[in-house]
Short mmCIF file of C-alpha atoms in Angstrom, two decimals:
data_model
loop_
_atom_site.label_atom_id
_atom_site.label_comp_id
_atom_site.label_asym_id
_atom_site.label_seq_id
_atom_site.Cartn_x
_atom_site.Cartn_y
_atom_site.Cartn_z
CA ALA A 219 68.23 -34.89 21.07
CA GLN A 220 68.95 -32.30 18.36
CA SER A 221 68.53 -32.90 14.73
CA VAL A 222 68.55 -31.02 11.29
CA ALA A 223 66.56 -31.86 8.30
CA GLN A 224 67.48 -30.66 4.76
CA PRO A 225 64.54 -31.97 2.68
CA GLU A 226 66.10 -31.50 -0.66
CA ASP A 227 69.02 -33.72 -1.80
CA GLN A 228 69.60 -31.26 -4.74
CA VAL A 229 68.37 -27.83 -5.67
CA ASN A 230 68.91 -26.69 -9.35
CA VAL A 231 68.58 -23.09 -10.33
CA ALA A 232 69.60 -20.95 -13.26
CA GLU A 233 72.37 -18.34 -12.98
CA GLY A 234 71.05 -14.94 -11.97
CA ASN A 235 68.03 -16.50 -10.32
CA PRO A 236 67.34 -16.34 -6.72
CA LEU A 237 68.15 -19.51 -4.64
CA THR A 238 66.82 -20.96 -1.50
CA VAL A 239 68.34 -24.10 0.39
CA LYS A 240 65.87 -25.35 3.01
CA CYS A 241 66.81 -26.32 6.62
CA THR A 242 64.63 -27.14 9.64
CA TYR A 243 65.94 -27.93 13.05
CA SER A 244 65.06 -29.53 16.39
CA VAL A 245 66.80 -28.55 19.51
CA SER A 246 66.00 -28.11 23.30
CA GLY A 247 65.99 -24.36 24.11
CA ASN A 248 67.43 -21.62 21.94
CA PRO A 249 69.58 -22.73 19.00
CA TYR A 250 72.94 -21.76 17.36
CA LEU A 251 72.39 -22.16 13.67
CA PHE A 252 75.14 -22.52 10.94
CA TRP A 253 75.57 -23.01 7.34
CA TYR A 254 78.68 -24.50 5.83
CA VAL A 255 79.58 -25.15 2.13
CA GLN A 256 81.73 -27.86 0.69
CA TYR A 257 83.29 -27.21 -2.69
CA PRO A 258 84.43 -30.08 -4.80
CA ASN A 259 87.73 -31.46 -3.43
CA ARG A 260 87.83 -28.78 -0.79
CA GLY A 261 87.24 -28.72 2.93
CA LEU A 262 84.09 -27.56 4.71
CA GLN A 263 83.93 -23.79 4.93
CA PHE A 264 81.82 -21.59 7.32
CA LEU A 265 79.30 -19.40 5.59
CA LEU A 266 77.25 -17.75 8.32
CA LYS A 267 75.68 -18.23 11.64
CA TYR A 268 72.81 -17.19 13.73
CA ILE A 269 73.29 -16.61 17.46
CA THR A 270 70.78 -13.97 18.72
CA GLY A 271 69.24 -10.74 17.50
CA ASP A 272 68.27 -9.90 13.80
CA ASN A 273 66.56 -12.92 12.23
CA LEU A 274 68.21 -12.19 8.91
CA VAL A 275 72.06 -12.86 9.04
CA LYS A 276 74.39 -12.08 6.16
CA GLY A 277 77.47 -14.14 5.43
CA SER A 278 80.21 -14.77 2.96
CA TYR A 279 79.76 -14.64 -0.91
CA GLY A 280 76.50 -12.79 -0.76
CA PHE A 281 74.63 -15.52 1.17
CA GLU A 282 72.02 -14.79 3.83
CA ALA A 283 69.85 -16.89 6.00
CA GLU A 284 66.47 -16.23 7.72
CA PHE A 285 65.82 -17.65 11.22
CA ASN A 286 62.17 -18.37 11.91
CA LYS A 287 61.52 -19.49 15.43
CA SER A 288 57.91 -20.43 15.03
CA GLN A 289 58.65 -22.60 12.01
CA THR A 290 62.07 -23.89 13.49
CA SER A 291 63.74 -22.96 10.09
CA PHE A 292 66.94 -21.44 8.83
CA HIS A 293 66.77 -21.29 5.15
CA LEU A 294 69.80 -20.19 3.07
CA LYS A 295 69.15 -17.64 0.40
CA LYS A 296 71.03 -15.65 -2.26
CA PRO A 297 69.31 -12.99 -4.57
CA SER A 298 71.26 -13.91 -7.66
CA ALA A 299 72.98 -17.25 -8.13
CA LEU A 300 76.48 -17.70 -9.72
CA VAL A 301 77.63 -20.91 -11.41
CA SER A 302 80.45 -20.67 -8.84
CA ASP A 303 78.03 -21.35 -6.08
CA SER A 304 77.45 -24.88 -7.20
CA ALA A 305 78.56 -26.93 -4.15
CA LEU A 306 77.27 -29.09 -1.15
CA TYR A 307 75.64 -27.05 1.54
CA PHE A 308 75.15 -28.19 5.12
CA CYS A 309 72.96 -26.74 7.83
CA ALA A 310 73.95 -27.30 11.52
CA VAL A 311 72.53 -26.66 14.91
CA ARG A 312 73.65 -26.79 18.52
CA PRO A 313 71.81 -25.71 21.69
CA TYR A 314 72.79 -22.66 23.85
CA THR A 315 73.49 -25.02 26.77
CA GLY A 316 74.24 -28.68 27.23
CA ARG A 317 75.96 -30.74 24.58
CA ARG A 318 78.01 -28.48 22.43
CA ALA A 319 78.69 -30.69 19.48
CA LEU A 320 77.40 -29.44 16.25
CA THR A 321 74.80 -31.66 14.59
CA PHE A 322 74.66 -31.50 10.78
CA GLY A 323 72.09 -32.11 8.16
CA SER A 324 72.50 -34.48 5.29
CA GLY A 325 73.51 -31.74 2.95
CA THR A 326 71.86 -30.21 -0.17
CA ARG A 327 73.68 -30.16 -3.53
CA LEU A 328 73.26 -26.89 -5.25
CA GLN A 329 73.55 -26.85 -9.00
CA VAL A 330 73.53 -23.50 -10.80
CA GLN A 331 73.19 -23.73 -14.57
CA PRO A 332 74.72 -21.10 -16.88
CA GLY B 46 98.49 -18.78 10.52
CA ALA B 47 97.91 -22.35 9.38
CA GLY B 48 94.57 -23.97 9.29
CA VAL B 49 93.56 -27.39 10.65
CA SER B 50 96.03 -29.98 9.38
CA GLN B 51 95.03 -33.85 9.05
CA SER B 52 97.35 -36.70 8.12
CA PRO B 53 97.48 -38.84 6.20
CA SER B 54 95.36 -37.40 3.58
CA ASN B 55 94.61 -40.79 2.22
CA LYS B 56 94.78 -44.24 3.91
CA VAL B 57 94.13 -47.63 2.44
CA THR B 58 94.22 -50.58 4.91
CA GLU B 59 93.23 -54.21 5.12
CA LYS B 60 90.16 -55.24 7.07
CA GLY B 61 91.17 -56.09 10.63
CA LYS B 62 94.15 -53.75 10.88
CA ASP B 63 94.42 -50.85 13.19
CA VAL B 64 94.72 -47.23 11.90
CA GLU B 65 95.65 -44.03 13.38
CA LEU B 66 94.50 -40.58 12.07
CA ARG B 67 96.07 -37.43 13.13
CA CYS B 68 94.75 -33.85 13.56
CA ASP B 69 96.70 -30.65 14.28
CA PRO B 70 94.18 -27.99 15.20
CA ILE B 71 94.58 -24.29 14.81
CA SER B 72 96.89 -23.04 17.41
CA GLY B 73 95.08 -21.63 20.43
CA HIS B 74 91.80 -23.43 19.54
CA THR B 75 90.41 -25.07 22.76
CA ALA B 76 87.68 -27.12 21.05
CA LEU B 77 88.33 -30.07 18.74
CA TYR B 78 85.83 -32.30 16.98
CA TRP B 79 85.95 -35.49 14.91
CA TYR B 80 83.27 -36.15 12.33
CA ARG B 81 82.88 -38.87 9.67
CA GLN B 82 81.50 -38.33 6.20
CA SER B 83 80.48 -41.34 4.04
CA LEU B 84 79.98 -41.20 0.35
CA GLY B 85 76.84 -39.13 -0.35
CA GLN B 86 76.09 -38.87 3.35
CA GLY B 87 76.00 -35.98 5.85
CA LEU B 88 78.44 -35.44 8.62
CA GLU B 89 78.25 -37.93 11.58
CA PHE B 90 79.62 -36.66 14.86
CA LEU B 91 82.09 -38.84 16.51
CA ILE B 92 83.79 -37.12 19.53
CA TYR B 93 84.19 -33.58 20.87
CA PHE B 94 87.09 -32.23 23.14
CA GLN B 95 86.73 -28.93 25.01
CA GLY B 96 89.66 -27.69 27.03
CA ASN B 97 90.38 -29.88 30.08
CA SER B 98 86.83 -31.23 30.28
CA ALA B 99 85.97 -34.88 29.77
CA PRO B 100 85.37 -35.50 26.12
CA ASP B 101 82.01 -36.11 24.72
CA LYS B 102 82.30 -39.58 23.24
CA SER B 103 78.62 -40.07 22.43
CA GLY B 104 79.10 -40.26 18.86
CA LEU B 105 81.60 -43.01 18.74
CA PRO B 106 79.92 -45.98 16.72
CA SER B 107 81.65 -48.82 18.60
CA ASP B 108 84.44 -49.53 21.08
CA ARG B 109 86.65 -50.14 18.07
CA PHE B 110 86.80 -46.30 17.93
CA SER B 111 88.79 -44.21 20.40
CA ALA B 112 90.45 -40.78 20.40
CA GLU B 113 92.74 -38.74 22.49
CA ARG B 114 93.97 -35.19 22.66
CA THR B 115 97.46 -34.74 24.06
CA GLY B 116 98.40 -31.55 25.71
CA GLY B 117 95.28 -29.84 24.52
CA SER B 118 96.49 -29.68 21.05
CA VAL B 119 97.13 -32.61 18.73
CA SER B 120 94.35 -35.25 18.52
CA THR B 121 94.60 -38.96 17.24
CA LEU B 122 91.60 -40.95 16.32
CA THR B 123 92.21 -44.74 16.40
CA ILE B 124 90.19 -47.39 14.75
CA GLN B 125 91.05 -50.92 15.88
CA ARG B 126 90.13 -54.06 13.74
CA THR B 127 88.98 -51.96 10.87
CA GLN B 128 85.80 -53.06 8.88
CA GLN B 129 84.73 -52.16 5.36
CA GLU B 130 81.92 -49.95 6.75
CA ASP B 131 84.55 -47.86 8.32
CA SER B 132 85.49 -46.53 4.95
CA ALA B 133 84.75 -42.88 4.89
CA VAL B 134 86.32 -39.38 5.00
CA TYR B 135 87.29 -38.43 8.63
CA LEU B 136 87.11 -34.82 9.28
CA CYS B 137 88.63 -32.94 12.05
CA ALA B 138 87.64 -29.44 13.07
CA SER B 139 88.68 -26.96 15.69
CA SER B 140 87.17 -23.66 17.24
CA SER B 141 88.42 -21.01 19.50
CA GLY B 142 85.51 -21.46 21.94
CA GLY B 143 84.83 -17.77 21.91
CA GLN B 144 81.32 -16.58 22.00
CA GLY B 145 80.39 -19.57 23.81
CA ALA B 146 79.10 -22.32 21.59
CA GLY B 147 78.59 -19.81 18.70
CA SER B 148 82.21 -19.90 17.54
CA PRO B 149 82.40 -21.36 13.95
CA LEU B 150 84.33 -24.68 13.44
CA HIS B 151 87.35 -24.64 11.05
CA PHE B 152 87.60 -27.93 9.25
CA GLY B 153 90.71 -29.77 7.96
CA ASN B 154 90.68 -31.40 4.54
CA GLY B 155 89.98 -34.80 5.94
CA THR B 156 91.56 -38.25 5.78
CA ARG B 157 90.06 -40.54 3.23
CA LEU B 158 90.04 -44.11 4.75
CA THR B 159 89.52 -47.10 2.60
CA VAL B 160 89.22 -50.56 3.94
CA THR B 161 89.88 -53.34 1.70
#
């Protein structure tokens, strides 16, 4: 069975500082990995994905994520946080083959203080 | 074009009643998903439709839940004999199916179901 762990319920960071939101996964075979963001009173939005190739993927709003196969991690990062980045972030995984439904983590609330 | 549309946006029902939730996916998207998000919780997978293949129903929590997708487009999620624990936001998403399983999901704004 596939699963995603987001070990931090909340991450607090000061505006202008770098941020990291952690994600580890478990899946049979190679993974497709995704990050989604949910702003208050808005739907889930796609941020970025890893399919294959370069382990560092870049996405929307200056976010990037690093795929680490040996650690089965896909941490979300941004060099300089903005107050407007405050939102709920979800990591998700599905395998290359077999069941195609996307499995989501429990979410991490990012709070950026001015 | 338009995004994923869900209706109603809010639904309050009495315990024991049946409810139907509707999802209009993005035109041309072959894959459609239903998820449930309870307050403070992550997204719980319910069901997945891909083209003409048999749906993946492995996430449905009980036989009170069912879903269908007519003509490969609109989908309806039905909950029979609702219980208070069914209260949640029900999210629908669609994807183009391009790049295999790597195409991103596009989510609707959800239906907030409250069972009293």
